[in-house]
Short mmCIF file of C-alpha atoms in Angstrom, two decimals:
data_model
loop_
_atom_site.label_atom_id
_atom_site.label_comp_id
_atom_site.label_asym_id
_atom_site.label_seq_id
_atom_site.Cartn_x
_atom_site.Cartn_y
_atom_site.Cartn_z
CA UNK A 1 -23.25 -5.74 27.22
CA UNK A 2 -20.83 -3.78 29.85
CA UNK A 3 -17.66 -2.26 28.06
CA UNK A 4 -15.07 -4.62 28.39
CA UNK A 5 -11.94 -3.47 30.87
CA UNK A 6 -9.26 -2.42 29.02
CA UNK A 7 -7.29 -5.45 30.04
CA UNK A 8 -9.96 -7.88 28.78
CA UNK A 9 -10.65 -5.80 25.68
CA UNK A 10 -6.79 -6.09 24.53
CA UNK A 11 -7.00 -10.08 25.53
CA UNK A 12 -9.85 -10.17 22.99
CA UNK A 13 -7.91 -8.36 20.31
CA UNK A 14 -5.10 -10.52 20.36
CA UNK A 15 -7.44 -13.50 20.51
CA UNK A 16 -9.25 -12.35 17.56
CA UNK A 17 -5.64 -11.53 15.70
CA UNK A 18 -4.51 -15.04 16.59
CA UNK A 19 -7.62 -16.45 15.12
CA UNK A 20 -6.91 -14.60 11.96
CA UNK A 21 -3.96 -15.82 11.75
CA UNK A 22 -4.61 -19.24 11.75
CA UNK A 23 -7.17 -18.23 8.74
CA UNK A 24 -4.22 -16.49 7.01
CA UNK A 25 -1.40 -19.17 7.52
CA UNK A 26 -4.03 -22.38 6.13
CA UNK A 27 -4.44 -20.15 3.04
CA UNK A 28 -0.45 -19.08 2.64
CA UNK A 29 1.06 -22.45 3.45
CA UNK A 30 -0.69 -24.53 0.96
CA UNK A 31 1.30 -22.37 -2.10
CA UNK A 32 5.01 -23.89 -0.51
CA UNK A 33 3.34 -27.19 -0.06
CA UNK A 34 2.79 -27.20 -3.90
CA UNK A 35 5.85 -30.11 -5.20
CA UNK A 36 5.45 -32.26 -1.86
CA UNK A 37 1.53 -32.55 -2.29
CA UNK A 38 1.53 -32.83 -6.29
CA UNK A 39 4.51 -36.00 -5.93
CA UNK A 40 2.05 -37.46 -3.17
CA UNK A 41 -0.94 -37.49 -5.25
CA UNK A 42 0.36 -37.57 -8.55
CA UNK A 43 -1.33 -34.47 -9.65
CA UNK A 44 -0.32 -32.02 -11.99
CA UNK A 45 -0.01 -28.03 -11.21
CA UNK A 46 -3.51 -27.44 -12.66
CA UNK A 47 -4.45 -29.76 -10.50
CA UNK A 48 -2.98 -28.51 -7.75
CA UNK A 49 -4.09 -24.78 -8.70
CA UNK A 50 -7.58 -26.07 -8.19
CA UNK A 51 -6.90 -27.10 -4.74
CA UNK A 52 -5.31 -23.54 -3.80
CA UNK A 53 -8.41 -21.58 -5.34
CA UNK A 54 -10.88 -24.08 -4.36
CA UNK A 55 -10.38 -22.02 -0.59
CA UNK A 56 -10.52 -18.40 -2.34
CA UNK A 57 -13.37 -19.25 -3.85
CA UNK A 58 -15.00 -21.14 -0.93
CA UNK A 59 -14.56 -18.06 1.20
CA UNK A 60 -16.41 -15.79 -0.94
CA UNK A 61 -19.01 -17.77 -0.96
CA UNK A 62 -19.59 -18.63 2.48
CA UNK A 63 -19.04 -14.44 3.29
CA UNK A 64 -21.91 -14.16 0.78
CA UNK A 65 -24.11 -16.65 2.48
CA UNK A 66 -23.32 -15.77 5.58
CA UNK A 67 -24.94 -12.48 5.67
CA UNK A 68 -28.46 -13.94 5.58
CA UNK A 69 -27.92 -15.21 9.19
CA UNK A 70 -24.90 -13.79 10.98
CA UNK A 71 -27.00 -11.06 12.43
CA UNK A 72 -28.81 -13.63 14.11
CA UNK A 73 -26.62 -15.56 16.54
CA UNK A 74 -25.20 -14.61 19.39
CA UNK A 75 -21.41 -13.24 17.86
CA UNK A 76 -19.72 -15.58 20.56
CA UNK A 77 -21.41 -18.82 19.45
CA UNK A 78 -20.73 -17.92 16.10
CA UNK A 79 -17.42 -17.51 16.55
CA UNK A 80 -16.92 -20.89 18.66
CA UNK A 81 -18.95 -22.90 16.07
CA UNK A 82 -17.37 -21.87 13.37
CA UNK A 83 -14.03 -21.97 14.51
CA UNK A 84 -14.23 -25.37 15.70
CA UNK A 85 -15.45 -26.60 12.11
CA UNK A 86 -12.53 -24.88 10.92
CA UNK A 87 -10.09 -26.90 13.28
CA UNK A 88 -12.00 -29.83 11.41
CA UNK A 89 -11.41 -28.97 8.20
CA UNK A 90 -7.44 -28.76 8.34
CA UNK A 91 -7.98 -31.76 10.28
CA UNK A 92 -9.46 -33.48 7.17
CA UNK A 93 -6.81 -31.34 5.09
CA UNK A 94 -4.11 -33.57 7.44
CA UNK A 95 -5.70 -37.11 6.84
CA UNK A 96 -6.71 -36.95 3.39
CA UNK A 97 -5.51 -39.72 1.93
CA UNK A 98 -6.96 -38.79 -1.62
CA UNK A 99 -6.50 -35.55 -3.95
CA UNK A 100 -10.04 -36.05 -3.90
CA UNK A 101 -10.75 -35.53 -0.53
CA UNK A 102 -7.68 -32.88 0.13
CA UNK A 103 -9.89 -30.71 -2.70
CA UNK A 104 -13.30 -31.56 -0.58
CA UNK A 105 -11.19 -30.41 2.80
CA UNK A 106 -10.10 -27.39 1.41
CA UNK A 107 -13.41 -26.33 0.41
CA UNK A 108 -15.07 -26.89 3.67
CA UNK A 109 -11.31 -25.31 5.18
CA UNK A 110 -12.79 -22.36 2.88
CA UNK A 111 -16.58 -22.15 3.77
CA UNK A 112 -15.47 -21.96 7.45
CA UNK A 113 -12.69 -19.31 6.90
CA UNK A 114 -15.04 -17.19 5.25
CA UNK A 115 -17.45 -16.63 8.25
CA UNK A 116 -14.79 -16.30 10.68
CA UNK A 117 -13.39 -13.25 8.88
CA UNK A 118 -16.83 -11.93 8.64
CA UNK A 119 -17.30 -12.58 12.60
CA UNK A 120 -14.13 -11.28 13.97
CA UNK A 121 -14.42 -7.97 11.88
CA UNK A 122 -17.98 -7.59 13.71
CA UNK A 123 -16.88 -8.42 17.04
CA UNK A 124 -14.62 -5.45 16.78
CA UNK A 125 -17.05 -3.17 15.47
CA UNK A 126 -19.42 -4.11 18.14
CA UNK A 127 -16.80 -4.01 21.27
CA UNK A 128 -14.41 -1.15 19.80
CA UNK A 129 -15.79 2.37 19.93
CA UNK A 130 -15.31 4.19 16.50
CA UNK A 131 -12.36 6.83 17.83
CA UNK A 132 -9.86 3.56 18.53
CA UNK A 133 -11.74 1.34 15.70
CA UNK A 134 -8.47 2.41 13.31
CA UNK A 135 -6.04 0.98 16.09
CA UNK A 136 -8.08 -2.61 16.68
CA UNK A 137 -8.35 -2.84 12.83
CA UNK A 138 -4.41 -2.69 12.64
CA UNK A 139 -3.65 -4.86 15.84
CA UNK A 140 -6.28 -7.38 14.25
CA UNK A 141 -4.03 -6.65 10.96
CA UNK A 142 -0.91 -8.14 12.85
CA UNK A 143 -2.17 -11.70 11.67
CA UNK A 144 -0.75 -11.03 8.31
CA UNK A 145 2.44 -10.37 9.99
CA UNK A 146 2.32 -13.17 12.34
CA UNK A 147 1.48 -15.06 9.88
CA UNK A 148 4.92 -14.25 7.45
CA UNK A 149 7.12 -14.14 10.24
CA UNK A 150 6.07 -17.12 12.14
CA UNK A 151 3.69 -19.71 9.89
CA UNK A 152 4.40 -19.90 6.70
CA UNK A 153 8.21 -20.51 7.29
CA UNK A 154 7.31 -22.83 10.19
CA UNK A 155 4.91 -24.43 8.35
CA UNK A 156 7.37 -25.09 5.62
CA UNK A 157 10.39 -26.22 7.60
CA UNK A 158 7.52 -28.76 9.21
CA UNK A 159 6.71 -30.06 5.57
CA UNK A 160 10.33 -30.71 4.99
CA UNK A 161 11.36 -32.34 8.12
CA UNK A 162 7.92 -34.49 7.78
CA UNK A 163 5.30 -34.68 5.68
CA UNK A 164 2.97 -32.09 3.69
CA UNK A 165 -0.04 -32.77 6.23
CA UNK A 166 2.62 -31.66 9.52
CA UNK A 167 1.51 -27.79 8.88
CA UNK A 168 -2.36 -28.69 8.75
CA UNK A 169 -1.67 -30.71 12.10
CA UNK A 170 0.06 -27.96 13.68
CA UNK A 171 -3.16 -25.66 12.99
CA UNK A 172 -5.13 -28.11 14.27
CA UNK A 173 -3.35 -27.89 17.55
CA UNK A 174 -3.18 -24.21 17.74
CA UNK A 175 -6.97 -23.55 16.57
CA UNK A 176 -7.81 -26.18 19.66
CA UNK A 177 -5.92 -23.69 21.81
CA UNK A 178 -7.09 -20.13 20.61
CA UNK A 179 -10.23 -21.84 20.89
CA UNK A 180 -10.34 -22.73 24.56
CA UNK A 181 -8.98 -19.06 25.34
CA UNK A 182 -11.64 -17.28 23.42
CA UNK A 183 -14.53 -19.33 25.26
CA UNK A 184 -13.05 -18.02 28.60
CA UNK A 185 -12.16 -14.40 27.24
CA UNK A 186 -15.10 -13.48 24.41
CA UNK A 187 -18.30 -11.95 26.04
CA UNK A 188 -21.45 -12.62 25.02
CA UNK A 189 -22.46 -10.05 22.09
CA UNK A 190 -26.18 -10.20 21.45
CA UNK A 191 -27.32 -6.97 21.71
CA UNK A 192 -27.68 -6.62 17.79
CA UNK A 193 -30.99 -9.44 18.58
CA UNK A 194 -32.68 -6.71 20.67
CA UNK A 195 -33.71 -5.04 17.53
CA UNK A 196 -35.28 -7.74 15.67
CA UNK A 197 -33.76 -9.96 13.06
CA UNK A 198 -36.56 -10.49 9.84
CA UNK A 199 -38.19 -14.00 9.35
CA UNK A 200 -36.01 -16.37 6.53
CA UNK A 201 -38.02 -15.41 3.93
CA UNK A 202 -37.32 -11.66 3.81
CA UNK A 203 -33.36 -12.51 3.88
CA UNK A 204 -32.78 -12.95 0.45
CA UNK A 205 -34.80 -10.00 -0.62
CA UNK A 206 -32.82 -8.04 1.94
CA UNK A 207 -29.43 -9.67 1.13
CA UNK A 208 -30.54 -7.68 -2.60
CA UNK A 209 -30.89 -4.85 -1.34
CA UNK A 210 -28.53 -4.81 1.13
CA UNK A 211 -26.05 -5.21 -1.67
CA UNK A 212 -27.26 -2.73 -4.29
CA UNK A 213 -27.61 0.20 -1.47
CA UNK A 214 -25.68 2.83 -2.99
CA UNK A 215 -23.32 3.54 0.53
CA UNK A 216 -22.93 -0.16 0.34
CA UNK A 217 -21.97 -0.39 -3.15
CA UNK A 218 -19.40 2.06 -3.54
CA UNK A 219 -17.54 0.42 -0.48
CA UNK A 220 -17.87 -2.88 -2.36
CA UNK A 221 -16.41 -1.77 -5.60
CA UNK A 222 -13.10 0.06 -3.73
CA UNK A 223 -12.77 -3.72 -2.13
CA UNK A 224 -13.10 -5.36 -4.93
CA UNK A 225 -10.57 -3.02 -7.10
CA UNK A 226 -8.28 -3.06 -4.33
CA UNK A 227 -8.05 -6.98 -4.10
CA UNK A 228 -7.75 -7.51 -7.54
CA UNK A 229 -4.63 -4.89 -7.90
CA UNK A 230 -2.87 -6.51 -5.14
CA UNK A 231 -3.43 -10.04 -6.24
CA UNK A 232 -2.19 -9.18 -9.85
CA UNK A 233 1.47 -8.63 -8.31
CA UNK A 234 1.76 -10.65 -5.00
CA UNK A 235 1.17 -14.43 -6.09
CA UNK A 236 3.45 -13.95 -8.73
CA UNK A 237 6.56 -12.74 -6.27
CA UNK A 238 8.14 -15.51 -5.54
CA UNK A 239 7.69 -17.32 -8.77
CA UNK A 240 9.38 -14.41 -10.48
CA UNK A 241 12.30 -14.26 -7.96
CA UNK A 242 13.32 -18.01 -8.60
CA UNK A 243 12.63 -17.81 -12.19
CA UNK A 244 14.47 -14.19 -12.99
CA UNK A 245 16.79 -14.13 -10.07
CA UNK A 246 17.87 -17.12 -9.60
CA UNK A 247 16.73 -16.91 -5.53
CA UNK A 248 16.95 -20.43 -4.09
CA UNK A 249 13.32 -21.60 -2.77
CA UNK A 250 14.59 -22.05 0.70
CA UNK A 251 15.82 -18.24 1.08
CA UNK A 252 12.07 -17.23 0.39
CA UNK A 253 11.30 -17.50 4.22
CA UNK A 254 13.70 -14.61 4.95
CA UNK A 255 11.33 -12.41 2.69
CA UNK A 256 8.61 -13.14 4.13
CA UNK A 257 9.89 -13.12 7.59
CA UNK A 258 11.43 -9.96 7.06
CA UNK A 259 8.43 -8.23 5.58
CA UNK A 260 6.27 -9.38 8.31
CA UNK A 261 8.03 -8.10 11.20
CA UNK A 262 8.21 -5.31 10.00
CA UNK A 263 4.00 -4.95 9.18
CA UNK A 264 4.11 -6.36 12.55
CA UNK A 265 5.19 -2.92 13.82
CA UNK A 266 4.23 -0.76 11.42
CA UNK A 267 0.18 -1.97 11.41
CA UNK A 268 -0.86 -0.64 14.56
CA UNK A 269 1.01 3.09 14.38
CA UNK A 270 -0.57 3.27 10.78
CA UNK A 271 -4.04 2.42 12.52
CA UNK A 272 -3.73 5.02 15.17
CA UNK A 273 -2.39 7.59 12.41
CA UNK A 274 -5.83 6.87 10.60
CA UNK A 275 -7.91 7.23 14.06
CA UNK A 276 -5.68 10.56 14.22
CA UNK A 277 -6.07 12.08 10.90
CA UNK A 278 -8.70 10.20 8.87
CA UNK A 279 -8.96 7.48 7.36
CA UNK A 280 -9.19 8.20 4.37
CA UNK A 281 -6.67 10.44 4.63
CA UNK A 282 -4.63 7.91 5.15
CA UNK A 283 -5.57 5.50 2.57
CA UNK A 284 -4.30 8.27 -0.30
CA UNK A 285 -0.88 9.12 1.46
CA UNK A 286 -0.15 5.10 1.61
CA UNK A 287 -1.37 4.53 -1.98
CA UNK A 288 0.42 6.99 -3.24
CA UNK A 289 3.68 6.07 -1.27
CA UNK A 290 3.10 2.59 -3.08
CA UNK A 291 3.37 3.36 -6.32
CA UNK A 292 7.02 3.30 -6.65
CA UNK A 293 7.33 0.19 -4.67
CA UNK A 294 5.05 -1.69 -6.61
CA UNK A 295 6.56 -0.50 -9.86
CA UNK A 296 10.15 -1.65 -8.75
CA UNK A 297 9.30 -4.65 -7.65
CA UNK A 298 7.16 -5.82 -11.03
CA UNK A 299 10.59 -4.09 -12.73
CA UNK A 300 12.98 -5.71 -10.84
CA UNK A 301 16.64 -4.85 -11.78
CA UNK A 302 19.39 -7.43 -10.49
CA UNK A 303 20.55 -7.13 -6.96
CA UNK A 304 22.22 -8.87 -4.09
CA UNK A 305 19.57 -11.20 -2.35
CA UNK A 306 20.88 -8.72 1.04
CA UNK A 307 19.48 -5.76 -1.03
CA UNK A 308 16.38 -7.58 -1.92
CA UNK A 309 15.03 -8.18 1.61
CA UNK A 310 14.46 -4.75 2.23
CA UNK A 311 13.27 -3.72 -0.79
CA UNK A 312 10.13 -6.33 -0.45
CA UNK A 313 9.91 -5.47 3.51
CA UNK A 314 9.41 -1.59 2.56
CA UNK A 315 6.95 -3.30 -0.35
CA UNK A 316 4.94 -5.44 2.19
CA UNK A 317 4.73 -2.43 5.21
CA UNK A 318 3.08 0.36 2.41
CA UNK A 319 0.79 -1.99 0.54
CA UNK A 320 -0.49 -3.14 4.44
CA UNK A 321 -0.88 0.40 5.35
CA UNK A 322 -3.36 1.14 2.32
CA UNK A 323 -5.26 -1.98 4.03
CA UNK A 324 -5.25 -0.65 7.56
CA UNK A 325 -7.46 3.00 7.00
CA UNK A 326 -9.45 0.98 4.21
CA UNK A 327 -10.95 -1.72 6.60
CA UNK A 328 -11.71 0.72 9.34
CA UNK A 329 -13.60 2.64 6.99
CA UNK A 330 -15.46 -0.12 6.21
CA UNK A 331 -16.76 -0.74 9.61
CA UNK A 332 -18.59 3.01 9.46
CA UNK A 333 -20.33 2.14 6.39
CA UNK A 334 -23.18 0.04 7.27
CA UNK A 335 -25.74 0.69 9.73
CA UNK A 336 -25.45 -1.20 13.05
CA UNK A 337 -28.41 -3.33 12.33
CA UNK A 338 -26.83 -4.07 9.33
CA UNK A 339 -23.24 -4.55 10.05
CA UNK A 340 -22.68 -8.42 9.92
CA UNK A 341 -24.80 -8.63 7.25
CA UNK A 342 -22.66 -5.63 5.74
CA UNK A 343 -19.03 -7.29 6.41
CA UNK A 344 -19.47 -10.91 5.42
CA UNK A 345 -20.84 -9.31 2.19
CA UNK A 346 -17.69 -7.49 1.87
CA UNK A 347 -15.27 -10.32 2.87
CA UNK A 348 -16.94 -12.06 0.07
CA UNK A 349 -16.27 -9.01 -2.31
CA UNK A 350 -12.65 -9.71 -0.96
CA UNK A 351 -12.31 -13.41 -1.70
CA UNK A 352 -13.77 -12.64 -5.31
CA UNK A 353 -11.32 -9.88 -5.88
CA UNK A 354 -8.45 -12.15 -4.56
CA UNK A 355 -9.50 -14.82 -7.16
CA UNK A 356 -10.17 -12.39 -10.08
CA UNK A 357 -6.64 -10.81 -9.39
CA UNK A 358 -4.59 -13.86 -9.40
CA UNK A 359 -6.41 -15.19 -12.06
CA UNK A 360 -5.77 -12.48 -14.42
CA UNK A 361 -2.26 -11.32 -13.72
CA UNK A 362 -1.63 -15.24 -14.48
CA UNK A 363 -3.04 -14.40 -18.13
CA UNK A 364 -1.36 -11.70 -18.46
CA UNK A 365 1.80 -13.81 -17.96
CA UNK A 366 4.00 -16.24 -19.60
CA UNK A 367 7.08 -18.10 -19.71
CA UNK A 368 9.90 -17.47 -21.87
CA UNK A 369 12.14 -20.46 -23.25
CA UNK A 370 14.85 -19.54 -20.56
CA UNK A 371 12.31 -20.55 -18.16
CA UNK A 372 12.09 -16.78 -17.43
CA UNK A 373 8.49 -14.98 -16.29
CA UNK A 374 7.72 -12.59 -18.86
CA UNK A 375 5.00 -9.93 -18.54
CA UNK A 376 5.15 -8.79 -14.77
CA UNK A 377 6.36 -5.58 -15.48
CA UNK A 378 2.78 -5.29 -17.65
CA UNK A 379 0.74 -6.86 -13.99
CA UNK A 380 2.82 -4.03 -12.34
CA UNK A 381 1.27 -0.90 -14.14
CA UNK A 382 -2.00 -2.58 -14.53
CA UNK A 383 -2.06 -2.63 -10.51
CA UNK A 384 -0.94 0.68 -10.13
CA UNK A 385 -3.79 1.81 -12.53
CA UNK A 386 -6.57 0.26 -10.34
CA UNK A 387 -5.13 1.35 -7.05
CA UNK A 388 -4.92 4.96 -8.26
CA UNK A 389 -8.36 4.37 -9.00
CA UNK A 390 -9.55 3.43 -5.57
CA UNK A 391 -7.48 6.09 -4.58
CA UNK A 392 -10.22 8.31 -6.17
CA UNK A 393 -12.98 6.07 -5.58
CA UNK A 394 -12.88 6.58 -1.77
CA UNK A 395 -14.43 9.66 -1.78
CA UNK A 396 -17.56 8.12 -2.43
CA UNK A 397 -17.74 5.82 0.55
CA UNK A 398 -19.76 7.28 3.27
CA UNK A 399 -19.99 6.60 6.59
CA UNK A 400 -23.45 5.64 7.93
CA UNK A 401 -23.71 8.75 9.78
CA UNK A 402 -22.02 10.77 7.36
CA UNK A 403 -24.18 13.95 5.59
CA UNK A 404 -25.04 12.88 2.30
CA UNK A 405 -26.74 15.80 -0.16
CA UNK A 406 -30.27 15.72 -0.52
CA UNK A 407 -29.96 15.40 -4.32
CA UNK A 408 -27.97 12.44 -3.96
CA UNK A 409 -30.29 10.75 -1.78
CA UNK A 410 -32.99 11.55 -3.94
CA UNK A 411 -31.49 10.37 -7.55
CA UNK A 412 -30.35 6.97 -5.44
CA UNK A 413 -34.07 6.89 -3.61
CA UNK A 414 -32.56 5.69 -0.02
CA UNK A 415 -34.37 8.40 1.89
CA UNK A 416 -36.02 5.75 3.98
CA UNK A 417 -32.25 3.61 4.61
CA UNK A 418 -30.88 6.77 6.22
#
């Protein structure tokens, strides 16, 4: 295809942002939702639990599957098919008139949520030149943002004024529109078909191997360690705040609103910093500067709720700018015949890592007979451990085009993948 104008190129980055963060918010807003959808069905929280990881889960799975055909479509079509089923599924999440049926619809909500991450992160790799890939990355970011500053608290004031199924009917009205938009702005991306796509039955086989390339691998593993260290501490944030604070569940919004406008800013100049001076580069300085963050807020002393705003805004901006230089990284690691394939793979890795994270800093948690949360403090330094991990681990994730020694290619026996 043409390069896009620069007009039409920022059109389809906002696009592709707005898309995410109608992915983002139909995750988020379900965790609110929690006491109005348990009294409606009669469910208990384990029940409800399910419901919530039924999507995370979902997700991985559908990345995983996905890269045995998303090289193979024309990215546009994907993207419109998919999306569309997605509108669908919070559809069904609206009318489900069963706890039965909400589970089914958030499973399908999942499988369709999945893809779409994969897709958008390829469009931009295919449209974005690598110099400005950092600054798409982090403008593509801002759905996180959008998504705390403008969903999840509108999403919840829409649950109280109506009825838990208002927010899934509000994303149904806003995928319908994002939709139209991209089908007049997204180009037609094929050019990945002109070099061949192999028949079905070499997909699997290459999935395999696509997945135990060394390159690959290590890129895998910093995604996976990354998810699970941020997982351990976020899920549990509000939870602890109510329980040890005493922060009303109403007053939550402002935290969330206040830490995503100010990712909303910060995610784009953190981008072009990485384009600037590396990314990985980047990745360490914003690891390390979220060490102490993370620690205070897993060791949270007593403040004023005016105090505690800021604290988890500075929180939310330094753990989003390790994100930022790590997924543009991760659009130089795979080949370009390779790179769907490559990212639904690692979206996957992501979901998995989400799960694995929130499922373990839950175990490693309990509940005094104050009511208090005991054991965060315990999530904290386990999540600092992993990240300073990855913070090491970077080094070896290579770049496609990146020199690799000859000894190293040898020992891994990828001469022929280079």
């Amino acid at each position: 295809m043409d390069a896009l104008t620069p007009t039409r190129e920022r059109r389809l980055l906002w696009l592709l942002a707005l898309t995410q963060f109608t992915i983002i918010m139909d995750f988020m807003v379900m965790m609110p939702l929690g006491p109005q959808i348990m009294d409606a069905f009669a469910i208990t929280p384990a029940a409800f639990a399910t419901a919530v990881s039924a999507y995370s889960w979902c997700s991985g799975l559908s990345g995983l599957l996905a890269a045995t055909y998303i090289d193979r479509f024309d990215r546009r079509r994907l993207l419109l098919c998919v999306y569309a089923l997605f509108a669908l599924s919070n559809l069904a999440c609206a009318l489900a008139g069963s706890f039965s049926l909400l589970l089914f619809a958030r499973a399908f909500a999942g499988l369709t949520g999945g893809v779409l991450g994969s897709v958008i992160m390829a469009i931009v790799t295919d449209v974005i030149p690598p110099a400005r890939r950092g600054a798409a990355t982090g403008t593509i970011m801002t759905a996180f943002s959008l998504a705390a500053i403008a969903g999840v608290p509108a999403g919840v004031m829409l649950g109280a004024r109506f009825t838990w199924a208002a927010p899934f009917l509000l994303l149904v009205v806003l995928s319908v529109a994002i939709w139209l938009a991209c089908a007049r702005v997204a180009p037609s991306l094929s050019a990945h078909l002109a070099r061949g796509t192999p028949p079905l039955k070499e997909v699997l086989p290459d999935l395999g191997r696509l997945l135990v390339l060394p390159r690959h691998l290590n890129a895998f593993v910093l995604t996976f360690t990354m998810m699970v260290s941020q997982m351990m501490v976020i899920p549990f944030i509000s939870p602890m705040l109510v329980a040890n604070h005493g922060v009303e569940p109403q007053r939550l919004s402002w935290i969330y609103m206040a830490g995503g406008a100010a990712t909303f800013f910060t995610s784009r100049a953190i981008g072009r910093l990485a384009d600037r001076y590396g990314r990985r580069y980047m990745f360490r300085v914003f690891v390390l500067l979220s060490v102490l963050p993370v620690m205070f807020v897993t060791h949270l002393p007593t403040l004023p709720f005016f105090l505690i705003v800021p604290v988890f805004a500075v929180f939310m901006v330094v753990l989003s700018g390790r994100m930022v230089p790590m997924h543009a990284l991760m659009t130089t690691v795979p080949a370009p015949s390779q790179r769907g394939a490559f990212l639904s793979a690692n979206s996957a890795i992501m979901a998995l890592g989400t799960g694995c994270g929130a499922w373990l800093g839950g175990l490693m948690l309990s509940i005094t007979p104050a009511g208090h949360i005991d054991g965060y403090g315990t999530n904290g330094w386990a999540a600092v451990a992993l990240v300073l991990l990855a913070c090491a681990w970077i080094s070896r994730v290579k770049a496609v085009d990146e020199p690799v020694s000859p000894a190293s290619l040898e020992s891994a026996g990828v001469q022929a993948n280079r």
